[in-house]
XYZ file of C-alpha atoms in Angstrom:
701
model
C 60.033 16.418 207.923
C 62.204 18.476 210.185
C 65.688 17.394 211.036
C 66.532 16.072 214.490
C 68.686 18.135 216.829
C 72.269 16.970 216.985
C 73.313 14.349 219.498
C 74.376 15.652 222.846
C 78.024 14.718 222.798
C 80.853 13.908 220.428
C 80.898 10.404 221.791
C 77.257 9.849 220.864
C 77.887 11.407 217.474
C 80.762 9.021 216.876
C 78.415 6.084 217.400
C 76.623 7.003 214.216
C 79.784 6.402 212.237
C 81.038 7.969 209.068
C 78.558 9.047 206.472
C 75.615 8.638 208.831
C 73.375 11.642 209.040
C 72.040 12.748 212.365
C 68.454 12.722 211.199
C 65.448 10.660 211.925
C 65.213 7.126 210.644
C 62.302 8.291 208.540
C 64.308 11.190 207.143
C 61.980 11.715 204.205
C 58.265 11.702 203.987
C 56.546 8.339 203.589
C 55.162 9.178 200.152
C 58.523 10.318 198.828
C 60.228 7.297 200.368
C 57.811 4.962 198.655
C 58.438 6.638 195.296
C 62.212 6.694 195.579
C 63.847 3.923 197.547
C 61.072 1.320 197.560
C 59.771 1.310 194.013
C 61.294 -2.127 193.363
C 60.792 -3.550 196.860
C 58.201 -6.343 197.208
C 55.151 -5.612 199.322
C 52.338 -7.564 200.929
C 49.203 -7.830 198.812
C 47.020 -7.263 201.863
C 47.178 -6.736 205.606
C 45.831 -10.234 206.222
C 48.825 -11.703 204.369
C 51.209 -9.841 206.629
C 49.399 -10.797 209.837
C 49.262 -14.458 208.803
C 52.996 -14.374 208.031
C 53.897 -12.859 211.418
C 51.554 -15.211 213.285
C 52.771 -18.185 211.275
C 56.380 -17.400 212.118
C 55.857 -16.711 215.817
C 53.417 -19.591 216.385
C 55.519 -22.686 215.921
C 56.189 -26.115 217.333
C 57.276 -24.569 220.645
C 53.705 -23.424 221.302
C 52.522 -27.027 221.019
C 55.234 -29.021 222.731
C 57.232 -26.552 224.846
C 54.755 -24.151 226.458
C 52.410 -26.922 227.762
C 55.392 -28.732 229.288
C 56.557 -25.575 231.085
C 53.047 -25.050 232.479
C 52.992 -28.701 233.485
C 56.308 -28.546 235.327
C 56.090 -25.038 236.809
C 52.823 -24.587 238.586
C 50.154 -24.575 235.866
C 48.086 -21.402 236.194
C 50.796 -19.669 238.241
C 53.255 -20.087 235.360
C 50.712 -18.631 232.914
C 50.317 -15.521 235.070
C 54.105 -15.122 235.215
C 54.335 -15.621 231.456
C 51.693 -12.932 230.782
C 53.513 -10.509 233.105
C 56.842 -10.962 231.303
C 55.099 -10.860 227.914
C 53.650 -7.426 228.690
C 56.756 -5.764 230.144
C 59.444 -7.418 228.001
C 58.009 -9.308 225.039
C 55.576 -6.758 223.583
C 57.961 -3.737 223.855
C 60.820 -5.600 222.148
C 58.493 -7.000 219.493
C 57.117 -3.491 218.845
C 60.682 -2.149 218.633
C 61.646 -4.648 215.909
C 58.430 -4.052 213.971
C 58.884 -0.275 214.052
C 62.554 -0.414 213.077
C 61.932 -2.702 210.105
C 58.915 -0.745 208.875
C 60.667 2.613 209.265
C 63.960 1.779 207.566
C 62.502 -0.821 205.166
C 65.552 -3.050 205.247
C 66.443 -6.476 206.606
C 68.192 -6.934 209.949
C 71.648 -6.057 208.586
C 70.449 -2.839 206.946
C 68.393 -1.721 209.961
C 71.196 -1.830 212.514
C 73.742 -0.599 209.984
C 71.472 2.380 209.310
C 71.328 3.264 212.997
C 75.109 2.946 213.228
C 77.684 1.234 210.978
C 79.354 0.018 214.170
C 76.267 -2.092 214.898
C 76.045 -3.882 211.537
C 77.292 -7.058 213.246
C 73.928 -7.431 214.988
C 72.278 -8.213 211.647
C 74.960 -10.686 210.628
C 74.651 -12.495 213.984
C 70.883 -12.746 213.425
C 71.502 -14.315 210.016
C 73.916 -16.837 211.526
C 71.426 -17.915 214.189
C 68.633 -18.150 211.601
C 70.837 -20.452 209.558
C 71.541 -22.649 212.601
C 67.832 -22.903 213.363
C 66.897 -23.598 209.740
C 69.338 -26.509 209.629
C 67.762 -28.501 212.451
C 64.192 -27.171 212.200
C 63.775 -28.690 208.771
C 64.840 -32.041 210.223
C 61.782 -31.884 212.504
C 59.673 -31.190 209.417
C 61.279 -34.263 207.819
C 60.291 -36.357 210.861
C 56.706 -35.082 210.520
C 56.704 -36.084 206.839
C 57.908 -39.585 207.801
C 55.182 -40.055 210.402
C 52.500 -38.605 208.151
C 53.498 -41.063 205.421
C 53.253 -43.951 207.891
C 49.807 -42.825 209.012
C 48.164 -44.045 205.800
C 47.860 -47.640 206.996
C 45.679 -49.577 209.383
C 46.538 -50.525 212.015
C 49.110 -47.833 212.658
C 52.652 -49.291 212.689
C 53.259 -48.093 216.262
C 50.138 -49.673 217.773
C 51.734 -53.025 218.588
C 55.201 -54.438 219.124
C 56.647 -56.376 216.193
C 57.506 -60.084 216.390
C 61.121 -61.243 216.192
C 61.086 -63.863 213.401
C 64.094 -65.697 214.811
C 62.574 -66.290 218.252
C 58.896 -65.932 217.275
C 58.515 -63.655 220.267
C 57.989 -59.929 220.835
C 61.080 -57.832 220.131
C 62.809 -57.404 223.480
C 63.497 -53.656 223.073
C 59.812 -53.021 222.356
C 58.547 -55.258 225.133
C 60.778 -53.455 227.649
C 59.538 -49.992 226.606
C 56.390 -49.381 224.532
C 55.327 -49.735 220.895
C 55.450 -45.966 220.307
C 58.903 -45.577 221.903
C 60.228 -48.512 219.911
C 58.872 -47.142 216.621
C 60.358 -43.684 217.299
C 63.819 -44.709 218.446
C 64.328 -47.835 216.335
C 62.151 -47.580 213.222
C 62.205 -43.830 212.624
C 65.637 -42.815 213.942
C 67.431 -46.182 214.305
C 69.321 -44.285 216.983
C 72.729 -45.139 218.460
C 73.427 -45.436 222.182
C 75.336 -42.130 222.375
C 76.513 -39.165 220.336
C 79.965 -40.746 220.040
C 78.560 -43.589 217.922
C 77.716 -41.765 214.734
C 76.474 -44.731 212.719
C 75.641 -44.704 209.034
C 73.174 -42.392 207.322
C 69.474 -43.122 207.712
C 68.352 -43.360 204.058
C 64.640 -42.840 204.748
C 65.236 -39.728 206.850
C 67.683 -38.401 204.274
C 64.953 -38.671 201.633
C 62.441 -36.956 203.935
C 64.929 -34.134 204.592
C 65.405 -33.659 200.846
C 61.631 -33.446 200.431
C 61.377 -30.891 203.260
C 64.005 -28.617 201.703
C 62.337 -28.994 198.300
C 59.013 -27.798 199.783
C 60.715 -24.787 201.402
C 62.572 -23.939 198.187
C 59.448 -24.105 196.004
C 57.392 -22.067 198.473
C 60.003 -19.297 198.712
C 61.391 -19.258 195.200
C 59.583 -15.983 194.388
C 60.018 -14.369 197.784
C 57.008 -13.223 199.771
C 54.844 -13.330 196.660
C 54.952 -17.129 196.659
C 55.388 -17.835 200.383
C 52.483 -15.515 201.304
C 50.079 -17.621 199.263
C 51.206 -20.761 201.088
C 50.686 -18.916 204.397
C 46.941 -18.809 203.848
C 46.886 -22.565 204.417
C 49.942 -23.219 206.604
C 49.013 -20.540 209.171
C 45.265 -21.229 209.389
C 45.151 -25.027 209.140
C 46.846 -25.689 212.541
C 44.062 -23.744 214.298
C 41.414 -25.860 212.595
C 43.164 -29.039 213.735
C 43.686 -27.775 217.299
C 39.969 -26.977 217.665
C 39.023 -30.380 216.212
C 41.352 -32.124 218.662
C 40.028 -30.036 221.568
C 36.408 -30.931 220.789
C 37.301 -34.620 220.360
C 39.496 -34.596 223.452
C 36.829 -33.148 225.721
C 34.772 -36.277 225.060
C 37.520 -38.528 226.431
C 37.623 -40.025 229.912
C 40.193 -38.130 231.973
C 40.017 -34.894 229.951
C 38.622 -32.831 232.819
C 41.298 -34.221 235.150
C 43.964 -33.047 232.718
C 42.510 -29.530 232.437
C 42.181 -29.254 236.230
C 45.820 -30.271 236.586
C 46.830 -27.652 234.017
C 45.089 -24.675 235.633
C 45.654 -25.489 239.302
C 47.981 -22.667 240.476
C 51.082 -23.287 242.574
C 52.072 -19.771 243.535
C 55.194 -20.875 245.403
C 56.993 -21.307 242.066
C 57.263 -17.500 241.778
C 60.103 -17.659 244.277
C 62.135 -19.965 242.011
C 64.658 -18.118 239.841
C 64.787 -20.952 237.299
C 61.057 -20.627 236.671
C 61.518 -16.921 235.855
C 64.371 -17.876 233.519
C 62.237 -20.457 231.729
C 59.284 -18.064 231.417
C 61.494 -15.283 230.019
C 63.123 -17.696 227.574
C 59.729 -18.893 226.360
C 58.530 -15.291 225.843
C 61.739 -14.593 223.972
C 61.460 -17.521 221.576
C 57.666 -17.487 221.224
C 57.751 -14.046 219.574
C 60.838 -14.815 217.467
C 62.883 -11.917 218.845
C 66.388 -11.454 217.482
C 66.009 -13.702 214.447
C 65.576 -10.792 212.058
C 62.458 -12.397 210.590
C 60.135 -9.950 212.373
C 62.171 -7.061 210.928
C 62.217 -8.637 207.451
C 58.454 -9.162 207.333
C 57.664 -5.663 208.637
C 60.038 -4.098 206.091
C 57.569 -5.037 203.319
C 54.813 -2.974 204.994
C 53.660 0.519 204.031
C 55.441 3.107 206.168
C 52.214 4.324 207.768
C 51.053 0.846 208.852
C 49.991 0.722 212.515
C 52.805 -1.510 213.773
C 51.882 -0.855 217.431
C 48.502 -2.482 216.940
C 50.217 -5.324 215.067
C 52.582 -5.924 217.988
C 49.713 -6.189 220.459
C 47.592 -8.315 218.133
C 50.297 -10.841 217.182
C 51.463 -11.158 220.815
C 47.890 -11.785 221.954
C 47.257 -14.365 219.203
C 50.534 -16.070 220.093
C 49.599 -16.369 223.776
C 46.063 -17.553 223.058
C 47.460 -20.171 220.685
C 49.752 -21.406 223.458
C 46.755 -21.683 225.796
C 44.717 -23.508 223.127
C 47.572 -25.915 222.447
C 48.013 -26.471 226.199
C 44.312 -27.335 226.545
C 44.631 -29.886 223.758
C 47.825 -31.361 225.213
C 46.465 -31.617 228.776
C 43.183 -33.121 227.569
C 45.126 -35.783 225.688
C 47.618 -36.343 228.517
C 44.740 -36.600 231.004
C 43.136 -39.303 228.856
C 46.487 -41.086 228.531
C 47.156 -40.901 232.283
C 43.655 -42.209 233.045
C 44.194 -45.165 230.709
C 47.567 -45.976 232.260
C 46.096 -45.753 235.774
C 43.160 -48.011 234.844
C 45.555 -50.554 233.307
C 47.478 -50.424 236.571
C 44.240 -51.163 238.476
C 43.447 -54.090 236.178
C 46.958 -55.551 236.563
C 46.870 -55.220 240.360
C 43.406 -56.780 240.607
C 44.583 -59.621 238.403
C 47.537 -60.250 240.726
C 45.249 -59.971 243.756
C 42.750 -62.412 242.241
C 45.558 -64.898 241.605
C 46.831 -64.504 245.173
C 43.338 -65.021 246.610
C 42.620 -68.096 244.519
C 45.970 -69.684 245.380
C 45.715 -69.013 249.101
C 42.030 -70.037 249.161
C 42.971 -73.454 247.837
C 45.581 -73.742 250.567
C 43.089 -72.442 253.173
C 45.425 -69.524 253.990
C 43.031 -66.652 253.384
C 42.686 -64.767 256.698
C 39.183 -63.908 257.962
C 39.800 -60.129 257.767
C 41.041 -60.180 254.154
C 39.890 -56.946 252.508
C 37.297 -57.602 249.815
C 37.295 -55.959 246.370
C 35.854 -57.206 243.105
C 38.898 -58.888 241.550
C 36.949 -60.885 238.976
C 35.709 -57.852 237.002
C 38.372 -55.066 237.033
C 36.337 -52.892 234.644
C 33.679 -52.448 237.337
C 36.212 -50.981 239.785
C 36.760 -47.253 239.340
C 40.090 -45.578 239.986
C 38.741 -43.726 243.031
C 37.326 -46.932 244.570
C 40.601 -48.782 244.065
C 42.676 -45.920 245.556
C 40.403 -45.736 248.588
C 40.680 -49.515 249.046
C 44.463 -49.387 248.674
C 44.786 -46.530 251.210
C 43.038 -48.634 253.877
C 44.283 -52.123 253.072
C 47.375 -51.760 250.893
C 49.739 -52.638 253.732
C 47.972 -55.988 254.293
C 48.302 -57.341 250.747
C 52.072 -57.158 250.293
C 54.499 -55.367 248.014
C 53.190 -56.905 244.792
C 50.138 -54.664 244.893
C 50.873 -51.013 244.116
C 49.010 -47.734 244.167
C 47.616 -46.439 240.867
C 47.772 -42.654 240.843
C 46.501 -40.393 238.085
C 48.585 -37.507 239.518
C 51.716 -39.642 239.366
C 51.208 -40.254 235.672
C 50.426 -36.587 235.020
C 53.622 -35.588 236.824
C 55.656 -37.488 234.251
C 55.996 -34.458 231.999
C 56.858 -34.926 228.348
C 58.006 -32.265 225.912
C 59.430 -31.833 222.448
C 59.766 -34.945 220.342
C 58.717 -37.091 223.315
C 55.324 -35.390 223.347
C 54.712 -35.339 219.596
C 56.200 -38.634 218.474
C 55.636 -40.830 221.566
C 52.854 -39.560 223.862
C 50.511 -38.255 221.156
C 51.021 -41.228 218.872
C 50.178 -43.523 221.777
C 46.896 -41.707 222.377
C 45.917 -41.525 218.712
C 46.349 -45.268 218.417
C 43.483 -45.579 220.931
C 41.112 -43.419 218.857
C 38.588 -44.970 216.501
C 39.717 -44.330 212.907
C 43.241 -43.770 214.247
C 44.909 -43.275 210.806
C 42.687 -40.242 210.179
C 43.596 -38.599 213.491
C 47.270 -39.411 213.055
C 47.369 -37.934 209.541
C 45.579 -34.815 210.783
C 47.982 -34.353 213.691
C 51.188 -34.700 211.688
C 49.821 -32.537 208.881
C 49.294 -29.884 211.567
C 52.892 -30.276 212.788
C 54.093 -30.052 209.191
C 52.272 -26.749 208.638
C 53.375 -25.301 211.976
C 56.959 -26.122 211.101
C 56.747 -24.785 207.541
C 55.239 -21.418 208.511
C 58.050 -20.907 211.038
C 60.594 -22.140 208.519
C 59.450 -19.573 205.939
C 60.023 -16.772 208.447
C 63.412 -18.154 209.438
C 64.565 -18.308 205.818
C 63.215 -14.800 205.223
C 65.416 -13.663 208.122
C 68.413 -14.932 206.125
C 67.526 -13.987 202.566
C 66.051 -10.491 203.023
C 69.117 -8.928 204.746
C 71.482 -10.485 202.206
C 69.465 -9.254 199.216
C 69.059 -5.776 200.720
C 72.771 -5.297 201.409
C 74.350 -7.074 198.449
C 72.929 -5.892 195.141
C 74.368 -8.876 193.260
C 72.394 -11.275 195.467
C 69.328 -9.071 195.198
C 69.394 -9.354 191.410
C 69.500 -13.165 191.613
C 66.794 -13.855 194.193
C 65.805 -17.239 192.789
C 69.379 -18.514 192.564
C 70.112 -17.341 196.115
C 67.008 -19.108 197.460
C 67.782 -22.388 195.712
C 71.484 -22.241 196.655
C 70.606 -21.602 200.317
C 68.263 -24.588 200.382
C 70.835 -26.856 198.718
C 73.473 -25.763 201.244
C 70.987 -26.321 204.074
C 70.281 -29.857 202.860
C 73.969 -30.754 202.545
C 74.817 -29.473 206.014
C 71.622 -31.045 207.361
C 72.967 -34.501 206.519
C 74.670 -34.248 209.927
C 71.215 -34.800 211.453
C 70.275 -37.804 209.311
C 72.984 -40.019 210.777
C 71.824 -42.562 213.330
C 73.143 -40.170 216.000
C 71.472 -37.194 214.314
C 68.819 -36.725 217.026
C 71.572 -35.914 219.545
C 72.879 -33.150 217.272
C 69.341 -31.781 216.872
C 69.164 -31.575 220.680
C 72.563 -29.852 220.785
C 71.596 -27.222 218.239
C 68.192 -26.672 219.853
C 69.640 -26.211 223.346
C 72.788 -24.192 222.654
C 73.165 -22.800 219.113
C 70.405 -20.197 219.351
C 69.713 -19.342 223.003
C 72.812 -17.412 224.065
C 73.573 -15.754 220.690
C 69.974 -14.557 220.316
C 69.909 -13.084 223.825
C 73.185 -11.279 223.050
C 71.720 -9.982 219.776
C 68.597 -8.602 221.478
C 70.711 -6.958 224.200
C 72.661 -5.062 221.527
C 69.455 -4.244 219.655
C 68.014 -2.677 222.799
C 71.231 -0.761 223.531
C 71.373 0.580 219.974
C 67.788 1.898 220.039
C 67.553 3.002 223.666
C 71.030 4.376 224.306
C 72.770 4.932 220.963
C 69.988 6.288 218.787
C 67.863 7.457 221.705
C 64.362 6.489 222.775
C 62.978 10.006 222.311
C 64.287 10.128 218.735
C 62.908 6.653 218.060
C 59.483 7.594 219.435
C 59.587 10.724 217.250
C 60.151 8.519 214.200
C 57.225 6.301 215.168
C 55.055 9.381 215.672
C 55.862 10.512 212.136
C 54.934 7.075 210.764
C 51.739 6.536 212.745
C 50.645 10.169 213.191
C 50.353 9.569 216.931
C 52.944 9.092 219.657
C 53.131 5.781 221.555
C 52.894 5.964 225.363
C 55.998 7.270 227.116
C 56.157 4.064 229.166
C 57.915 2.425 226.206
C 60.853 4.772 226.755
C 61.510 3.393 230.229
C 60.729 -0.187 229.284
C 63.295 -0.100 226.457
C 65.961 1.772 228.421
C 65.775 -0.114 231.693
C 63.285 -2.977 232.094
C 63.877 -4.852 228.822
C 67.629 -4.332 228.932
C 67.966 -5.501 232.531
C 65.680 -8.468 231.862
C 67.783 -9.579 228.888
C 71.053 -9.155 230.804
C 69.562 -11.153 233.673
C 68.442 -13.896 231.280
C 71.911 -14.049 229.744
C 73.560 -14.280 233.171
C 71.135 -16.976 234.359
C 71.642 -19.022 231.183
C 75.436 -18.785 231.452
C 75.446 -19.725 235.136
C 73.177 -22.701 234.487
C 75.407 -23.882 231.659
C 78.556 -23.534 233.788
C 77.278 -25.101 236.989
C 74.981 -27.776 235.585
C 77.126 -28.665 232.597
C 75.779 -29.471 229.117
C 74.074 -32.885 229.038
C 71.800 -34.757 226.657
C 69.304 -37.617 226.872
C 70.347 -40.806 225.084
C 68.439 -43.999 224.308
C 70.055 -47.227 225.489
C 69.060 -50.119 223.251
C 69.957 -52.913 225.690
C 67.924 -51.497 228.599
C 65.284 -49.890 226.329
C 65.323 -46.746 228.432
C 66.525 -43.155 228.344
C 69.555 -41.981 230.276
C 71.259 -38.635 230.792
C 74.843 -38.427 229.503
C 77.490 -35.730 229.471
C 78.775 -34.429 226.151
C 82.282 -35.610 225.207
C 85.098 -33.062 224.843
C 84.785 -32.626 221.078
C 81.029 -32.035 221.412
C 81.635 -29.376 224.089
C 84.111 -27.712 221.731
C 81.459 -27.811 219.002
C 78.921 -26.143 221.328
C 81.407 -23.378 222.144
C 82.187 -22.859 218.449
C 78.493 -22.591 217.574
C 77.971 -19.901 220.223
C 81.176 -18.018 219.378
C 80.661 -18.039 215.592
C 77.134 -16.671 215.975
C 78.246 -13.933 218.396
C 81.523 -12.898 216.713
C 80.097 -10.591 213.999
C 79.051 -8.024 216.637
C 82.553 -7.303 218.062
C 84.384 -7.928 214.768
C 82.358 -5.397 212.769
C 82.481 -2.922 215.648
C 86.302 -3.115 215.704
C 86.407 -2.929 211.891
C 84.241 0.201 211.933
C 86.435 1.808 214.594
C 89.574 1.025 212.579
C 87.955 2.360 209.396
C 86.936 5.569 211.182
C 90.442 6.046 212.537
C 91.967 5.628 209.077
C 89.471 8.076 207.637
C 90.241 10.545 210.417
C 93.983 10.227 209.748
C 93.414 10.782 206.010
C 91.363 13.893 206.729
C 94.097 15.232 209.040
C 96.785 14.744 206.383
C 94.561 16.362 203.750
C 93.851 19.331 206.009
C 97.573 19.804 206.679
C 98.327 19.657 202.943
C 95.613 22.225 202.242
C 97.105 24.585 204.819
C 100.509 24.392 203.138
C 98.996 25.117 199.696
C 97.080 28.087 201.095
C 100.250 29.671 202.509
C 102.122 29.172 199.245
C 99.291 30.668 197.297
C 98.984 33.809 199.372
C 102.708 34.543 198.944
C 102.740 34.350 195.164
C 102.551 37.551 193.067
C 99.415 38.841 191.531
C 101.048 38.600 188.096
C 101.357 34.836 188.560
C 97.785 34.778 189.718
C 96.657 36.613 186.598
C 98.709 34.362 184.351
C 97.142 31.270 185.803
C 93.633 32.723 186.056
C 93.561 35.117 183.127
C 89.967 34.217 182.304
C 88.791 35.791 185.593
C 88.222 39.573 185.678
C 89.228 40.942 189.100
C 87.900 44.481 189.595
C 89.532 46.776 192.162
C 88.002 48.822 194.903
C 88.740 51.962 192.936
C 86.263 50.938 190.241
C 83.538 51.310 192.801
C 82.610 47.643 192.730
C 82.245 45.223 195.645
C 85.391 43.886 197.248
C 86.942 41.083 195.206
C 86.481 37.520 196.509
C 88.646 34.679 195.196
C 88.096 30.919 195.865
C 90.803 28.311 195.803
C 89.784 24.759 194.901
C 90.534 22.318 197.697
C 90.294 18.791 196.434
C 87.260 18.603 194.170
C 84.429 20.057 196.204
C 85.686 22.630 198.727
C 86.789 26.246 198.344
C 88.570 28.554 200.744
C 88.292 32.358 201.026
C 91.699 34.086 200.878
C 92.471 36.938 203.297
C 91.439 40.018 201.320
C 93.834 42.481 202.969
C 96.905 40.621 201.741
C 95.554 40.540 198.182
C 94.890 44.303 198.203
C 98.462 44.973 199.345
C 99.816 42.878 196.509
C 97.663 44.739 194.005
C 99.055 48.060 195.167
C 102.605 46.779 194.767
C 102.061 45.861 191.113
C 100.301 49.090 190.303
C 96.958 47.486 189.431
């Protein structure tokens, strides 16, 4: 392969740092590279393994409980169109960039950015920090799924009905004031405190589930991608099987079509809302797993000539279609749930109306124009009939009778743990053979979480093993030690207040640092290394050149989009202030609270610690370069002094010290004599020949 032309300016050249050649990333041919640097590097057994790993990592819990909520709250079909637009102009180019960089350099995130420039090595370390943050709380969600799956093997399900207080022989007040599923989640599963300031003791059951979750991750990854790839065959495919089963079952439910219609109905006015753009960009960002280093780590195990451009398009498309599939399932289920709640509302109102009519009839107070509706058989009254009756006569019957709106129930959006552990569990309790459906659902959540967890851990382990040979030689020990450390630090989340810390980490520990990481990634490729040079490298790998549009997307569109997302996220954090949702046991309801001072300090520390490696290693590299430059200057000055001393010494001294060299003269008819002086250990300098000839004439040689 031919060498790249030098960078345009000294400043650009300095970016590459000391010891960094100004050549292409793929500076040797793929075949030679495979024989030399990668002979001991693990590799995927097949292309399907690699695709399943990338899909498994990018398709996670957010596709099931975050994307549907965003569609629900932000205009349904209009939000999907906005999401696709941002996916095409921001998500796919950045995803392709990470795939190409990892496959070309065949290193983890630290090695990739260090290869482009030693000054940028901090990007990889920041990625590792964020991956570690995410791994800590993500495995807690897996532990929750294990707990619920274990409780699904009983009939009836433990969250179907409120328990009885043995002291009063009545329904537990907290459950009666909320719902059986809310009570089971907040009191039985989490035993949660009223705020983050009340830490409470450790939850022993959740601690055991967390230990089991880390044990599963450790066993699956103990032999690197060789062991985790085999697990991927099940953990990546099984969630799709379950989603299709739930979709088919859900379409048979009453209210399913109403839910789907609500999902796809477009509200184009949301495009003028800046916050909607911010949420769509954030979802694109996290859906593809940009900045974690996991995408780079997985692609680094590929053959150099693998078509990573096709992979980027394929994985992005699968990711989006999975989000749509999950949204269909969620809206079908939520439509059924909303229809049931609305029909219960109709039954309750008709019961109250029947009581009012019977009481007033006995007292002969029923007016002649009293609106008639069948109050004796609520099941015969449809929701549409009741709403039409209420619209005409609701004002006549008093405040005790209320409207029952399906849209009102659908507008009560639920996301995250509220969707998975409250709304879905409530619906599954209504299914025939509910333990089967519950087990299936939580087994799906478990596999979604594990496949993402494998990628997250790979984003930590691969860079460390690539850059520290000692760790690379002890892969198994590093994997086990990382999991043990993750479990010990994860005990923070198994306190009674642990759910509040999960929310804190989910909202603040990853968002800002990851956006900062991707901004620096884009700058390093587009402006430091150069988009033309990067496209040349890809052309060498793929034997065809990607469209030139990527050059402008990387240099301008993606960079400006990421800077805009960072600014919007910072402004929202500053003006809105960090808050969290707490469960109040006495009122059996959720309330929004502000974080206390120490929690705000913790949030700031999480963001700062994850972002610090970038500036610290940049400054360290600058300082190291300056020291090296100073050493070179001193060495050059010393060499100049030695050269002057040497040229003034006599030829007799030269012969004494170099008697083993024969120095013929011009008179012998030979070529002019050339003498080298060792400089250091590798360099030689040519002495001025005229001065040497004069000295020879003086000594009579």
